[in-house]
Tab-separated table of C-alpha atoms in Angstrom:
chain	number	residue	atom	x	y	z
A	952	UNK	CA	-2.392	-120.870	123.610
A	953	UNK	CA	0.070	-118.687	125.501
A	954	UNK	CA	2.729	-119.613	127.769
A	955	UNK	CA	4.225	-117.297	130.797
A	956	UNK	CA	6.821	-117.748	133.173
A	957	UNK	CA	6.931	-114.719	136.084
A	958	UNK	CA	10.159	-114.372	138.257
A	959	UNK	CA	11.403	-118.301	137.788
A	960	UNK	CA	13.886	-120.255	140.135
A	961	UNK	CA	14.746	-123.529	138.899
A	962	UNK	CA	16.422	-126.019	140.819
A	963	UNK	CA	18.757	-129.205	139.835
A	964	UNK	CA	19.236	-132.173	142.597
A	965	UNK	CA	18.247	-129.424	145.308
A	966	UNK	CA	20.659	-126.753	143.858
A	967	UNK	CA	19.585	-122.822	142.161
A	968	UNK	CA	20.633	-123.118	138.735
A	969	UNK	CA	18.266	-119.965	137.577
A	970	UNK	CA	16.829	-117.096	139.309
A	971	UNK	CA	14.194	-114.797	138.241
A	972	UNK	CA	13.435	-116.337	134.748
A	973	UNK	CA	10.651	-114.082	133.280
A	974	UNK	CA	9.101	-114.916	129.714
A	975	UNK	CA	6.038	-115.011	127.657
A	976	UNK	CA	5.852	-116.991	124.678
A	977	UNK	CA	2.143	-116.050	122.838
A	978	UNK	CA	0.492	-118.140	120.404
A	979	UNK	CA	1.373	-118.790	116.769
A	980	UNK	CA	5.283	-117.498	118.214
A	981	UNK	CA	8.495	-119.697	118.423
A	982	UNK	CA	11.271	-118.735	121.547
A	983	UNK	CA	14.941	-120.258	121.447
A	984	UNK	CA	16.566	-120.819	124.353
A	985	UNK	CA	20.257	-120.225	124.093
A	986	UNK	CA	23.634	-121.060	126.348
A	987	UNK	CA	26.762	-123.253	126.584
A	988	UNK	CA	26.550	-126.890	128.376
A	989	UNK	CA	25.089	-126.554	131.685
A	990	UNK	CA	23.149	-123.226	131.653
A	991	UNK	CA	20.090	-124.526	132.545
A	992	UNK	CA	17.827	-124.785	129.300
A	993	UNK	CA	17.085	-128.505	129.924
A	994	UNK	CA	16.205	-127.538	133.294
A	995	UNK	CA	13.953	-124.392	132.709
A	996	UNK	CA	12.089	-126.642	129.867
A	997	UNK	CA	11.289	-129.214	132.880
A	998	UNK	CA	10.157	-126.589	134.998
A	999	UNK	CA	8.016	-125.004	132.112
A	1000	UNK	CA	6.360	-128.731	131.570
A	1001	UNK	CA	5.725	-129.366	135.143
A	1002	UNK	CA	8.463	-131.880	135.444
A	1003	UNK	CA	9.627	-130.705	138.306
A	1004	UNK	CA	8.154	-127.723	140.617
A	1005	UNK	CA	10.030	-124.249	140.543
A	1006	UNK	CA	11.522	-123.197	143.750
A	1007	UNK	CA	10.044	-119.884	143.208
A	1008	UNK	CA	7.550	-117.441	140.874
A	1009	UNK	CA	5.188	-119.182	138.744
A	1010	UNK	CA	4.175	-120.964	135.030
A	1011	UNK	CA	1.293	-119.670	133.863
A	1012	UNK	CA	-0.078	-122.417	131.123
A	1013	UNK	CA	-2.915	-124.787	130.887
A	1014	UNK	CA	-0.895	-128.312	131.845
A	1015	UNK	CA	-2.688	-130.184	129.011
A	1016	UNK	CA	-1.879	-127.689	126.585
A	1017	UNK	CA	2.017	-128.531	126.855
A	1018	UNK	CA	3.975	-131.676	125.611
A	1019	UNK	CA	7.414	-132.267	126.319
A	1020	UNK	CA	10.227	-133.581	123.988
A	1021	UNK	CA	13.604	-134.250	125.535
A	1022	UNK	CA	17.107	-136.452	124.726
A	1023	UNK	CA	15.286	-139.585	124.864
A	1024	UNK	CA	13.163	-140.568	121.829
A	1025	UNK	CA	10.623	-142.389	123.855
A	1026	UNK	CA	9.781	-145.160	121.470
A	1027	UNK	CA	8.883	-148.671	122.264
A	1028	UNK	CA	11.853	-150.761	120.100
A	1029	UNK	CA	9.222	-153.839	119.779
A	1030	UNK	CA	6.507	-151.867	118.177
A	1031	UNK	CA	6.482	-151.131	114.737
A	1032	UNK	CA	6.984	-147.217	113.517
A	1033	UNK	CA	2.980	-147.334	112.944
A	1034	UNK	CA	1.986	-148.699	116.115
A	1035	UNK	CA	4.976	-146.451	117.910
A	1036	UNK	CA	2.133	-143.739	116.399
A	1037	UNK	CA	-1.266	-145.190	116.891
A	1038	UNK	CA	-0.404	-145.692	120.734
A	1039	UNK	CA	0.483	-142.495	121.435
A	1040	UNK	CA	-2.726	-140.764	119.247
A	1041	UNK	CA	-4.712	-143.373	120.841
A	1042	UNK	CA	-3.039	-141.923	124.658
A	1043	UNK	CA	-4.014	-138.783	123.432
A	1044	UNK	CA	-7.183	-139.076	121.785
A	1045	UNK	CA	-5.825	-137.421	118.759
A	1046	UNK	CA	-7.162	-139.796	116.263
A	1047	UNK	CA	-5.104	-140.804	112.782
A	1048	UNK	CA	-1.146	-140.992	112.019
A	1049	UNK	CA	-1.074	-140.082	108.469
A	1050	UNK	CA	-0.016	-136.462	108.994
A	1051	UNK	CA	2.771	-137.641	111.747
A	1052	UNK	CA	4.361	-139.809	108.920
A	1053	UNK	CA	4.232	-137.777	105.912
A	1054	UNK	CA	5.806	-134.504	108.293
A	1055	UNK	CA	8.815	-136.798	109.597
A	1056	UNK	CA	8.697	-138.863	106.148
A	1057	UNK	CA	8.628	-141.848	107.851
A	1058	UNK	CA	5.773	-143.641	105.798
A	1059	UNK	CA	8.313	-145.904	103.946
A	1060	UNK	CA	9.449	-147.282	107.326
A	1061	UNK	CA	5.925	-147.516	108.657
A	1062	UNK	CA	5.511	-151.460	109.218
A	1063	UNK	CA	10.034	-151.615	110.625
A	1064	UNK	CA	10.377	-152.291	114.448
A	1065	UNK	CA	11.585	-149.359	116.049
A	1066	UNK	CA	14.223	-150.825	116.915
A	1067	UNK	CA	16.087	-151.661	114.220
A	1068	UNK	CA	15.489	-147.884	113.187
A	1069	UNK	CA	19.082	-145.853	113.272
A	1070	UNK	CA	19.281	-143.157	115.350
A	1071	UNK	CA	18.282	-139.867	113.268
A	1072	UNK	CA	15.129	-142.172	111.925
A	1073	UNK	CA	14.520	-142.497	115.954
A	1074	UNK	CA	14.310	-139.194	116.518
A	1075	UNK	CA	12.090	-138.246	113.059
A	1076	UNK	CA	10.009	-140.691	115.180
A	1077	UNK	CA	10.141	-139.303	118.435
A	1078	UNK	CA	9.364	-136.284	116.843
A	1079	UNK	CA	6.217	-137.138	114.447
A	1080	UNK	CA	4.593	-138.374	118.414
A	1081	UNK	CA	4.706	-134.045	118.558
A	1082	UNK	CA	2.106	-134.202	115.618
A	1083	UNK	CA	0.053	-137.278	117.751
A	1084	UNK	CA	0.147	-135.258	120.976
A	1085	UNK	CA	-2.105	-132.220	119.903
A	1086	UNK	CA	-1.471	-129.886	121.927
A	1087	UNK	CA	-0.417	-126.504	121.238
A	1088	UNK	CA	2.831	-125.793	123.360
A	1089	UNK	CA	5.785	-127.545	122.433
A	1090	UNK	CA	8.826	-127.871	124.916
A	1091	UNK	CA	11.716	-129.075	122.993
A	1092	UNK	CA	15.202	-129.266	124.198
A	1093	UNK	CA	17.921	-130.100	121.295
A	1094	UNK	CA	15.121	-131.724	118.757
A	1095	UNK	CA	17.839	-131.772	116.081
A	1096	UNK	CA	19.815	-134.188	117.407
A	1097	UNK	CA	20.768	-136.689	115.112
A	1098	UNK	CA	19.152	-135.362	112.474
A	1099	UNK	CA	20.738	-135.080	108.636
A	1100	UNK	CA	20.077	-131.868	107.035
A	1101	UNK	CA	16.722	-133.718	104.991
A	1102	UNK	CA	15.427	-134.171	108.178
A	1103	UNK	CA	16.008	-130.907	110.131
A	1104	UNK	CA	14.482	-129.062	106.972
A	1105	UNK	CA	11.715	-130.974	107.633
A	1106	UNK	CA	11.237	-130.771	111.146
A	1107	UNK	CA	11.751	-126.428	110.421
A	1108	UNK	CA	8.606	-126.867	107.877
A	1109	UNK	CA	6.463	-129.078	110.728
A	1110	UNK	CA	7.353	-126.331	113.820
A	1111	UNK	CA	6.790	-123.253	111.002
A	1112	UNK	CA	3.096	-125.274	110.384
A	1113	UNK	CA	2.623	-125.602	114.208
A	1114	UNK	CA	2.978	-121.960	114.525
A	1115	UNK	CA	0.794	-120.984	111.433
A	1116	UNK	CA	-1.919	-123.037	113.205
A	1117	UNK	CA	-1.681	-120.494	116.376
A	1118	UNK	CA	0.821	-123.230	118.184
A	1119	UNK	CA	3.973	-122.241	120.115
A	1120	UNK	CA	7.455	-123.751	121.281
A	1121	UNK	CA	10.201	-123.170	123.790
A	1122	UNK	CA	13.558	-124.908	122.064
A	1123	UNK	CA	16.890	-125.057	123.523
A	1124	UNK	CA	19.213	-125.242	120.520
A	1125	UNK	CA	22.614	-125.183	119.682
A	1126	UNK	CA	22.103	-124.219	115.559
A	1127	UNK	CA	20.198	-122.433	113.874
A	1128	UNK	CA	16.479	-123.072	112.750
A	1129	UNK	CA	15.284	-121.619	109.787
A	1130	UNK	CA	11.372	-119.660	111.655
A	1131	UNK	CA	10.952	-116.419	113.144
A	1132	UNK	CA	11.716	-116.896	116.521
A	1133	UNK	CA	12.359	-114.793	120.176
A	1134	UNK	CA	15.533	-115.547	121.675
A	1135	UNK	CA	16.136	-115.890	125.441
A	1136	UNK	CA	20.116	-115.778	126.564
A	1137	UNK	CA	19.836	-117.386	129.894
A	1138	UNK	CA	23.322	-116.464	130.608
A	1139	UNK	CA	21.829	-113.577	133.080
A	1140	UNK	CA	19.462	-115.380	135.179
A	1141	UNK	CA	22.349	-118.115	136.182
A	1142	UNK	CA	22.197	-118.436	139.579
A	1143	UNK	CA	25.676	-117.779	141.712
A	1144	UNK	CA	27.042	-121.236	142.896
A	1145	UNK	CA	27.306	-122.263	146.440
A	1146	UNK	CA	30.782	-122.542	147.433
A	1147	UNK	CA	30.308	-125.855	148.366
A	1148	UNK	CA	27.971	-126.922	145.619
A	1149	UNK	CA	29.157	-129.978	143.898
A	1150	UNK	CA	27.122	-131.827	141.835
A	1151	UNK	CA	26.961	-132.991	137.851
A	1152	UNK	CA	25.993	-130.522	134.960
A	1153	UNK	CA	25.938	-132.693	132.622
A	1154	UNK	CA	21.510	-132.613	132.641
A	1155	UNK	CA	21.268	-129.120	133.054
């Protein structure tokens, strides 16, 4: 499943942040999205995931072929790791959890509340729900947060498996991850501020 985005304007509380974002991310094929603090990537990702509607151009993507993994871990801190899992394969019709745990290596922890989980076993979580979504088009923005060096090896072998399978991803990232992968600078579609723009970065 393919994903295409033709002459993109993103917006943030109302304001241009990118202009004429083209990019085509084909199945089985990984694309990093790179630039400092307040570029835009967290923005272009919610555009992409039909988050929020771009001000101009177009996505071109089946909606239920995309899931969408930001800063928040989006795990329910009274339900155990296991039922954190079967609720969201149940939401999605996906079926078992076993292959979510053993990717994130999280079976050990299976029966623990959530929330007594630290914060890189939080994310491990929040990113074996990836597994439970099944679909093939992964938004990520900064999935590594968090995460010891164990744990981003083994979220590199999970995203290389998602792209053997014919998946695909769009990851803003600060380091490094060990797949083939496109890169997109987005320095050159930032959009020229208004001189009386003044609003926070800091979600950009």
């Amino acid at each position: 499943m393919s994903l295409r985005a033709v002459d993109l304007t993103c917006t943030r509380g109302g304001i241009e942040v990118l202009q004429g974002v083209n990019l085509s991310v084909e199945a089985g094929r990984a694309l990093f999205l790179r630039g400092p603090n307040g570029s835009g990537k967290t923005t272009l990702l919610r555009t992409l995931a039909g988050l929020q509607p771009p001000r101009a151009g177009r996505v071109e993507a089946a909606p239920e072929s995309l899931t969408y993994a930001a800063h928040a871990d989006g795990v329910k801190a009274t339900l155990s790791v296991e039922e954190n899992l079967r609720f969201w394969a149940q939401v999605n019709g996906t079926g078992g959890i076993e292959a979510a745990l053993q990717a994130f290596d999280l079976d050990a922890l299976r029966h623990r509340p959530a929330g007594g989980l630290s914060a890189g076993q939080k994310r491990r979580l929040g990113l074996a729900r990836l597994i439970t979504a099944g679909r093939p088009v992964w938004l990520l923005d900064e999935p590594t947060v968090s995460l010891d060096r164990n744990a981003v090896a083994l979220f590199e072998a999970t995203l290389r498996r998602h792209c053997e399978s014919r998946g695909s991803a769009v990851i803003a990232t600060h380091i490094d991850i060990d797949i083939p992968a496109d890169i997109l600078d987005l320095a050159p579609f930032r959009a020229r501020p208004r001189a009386d723009a003044a609003f926070d970065e800091a979600f950009l």
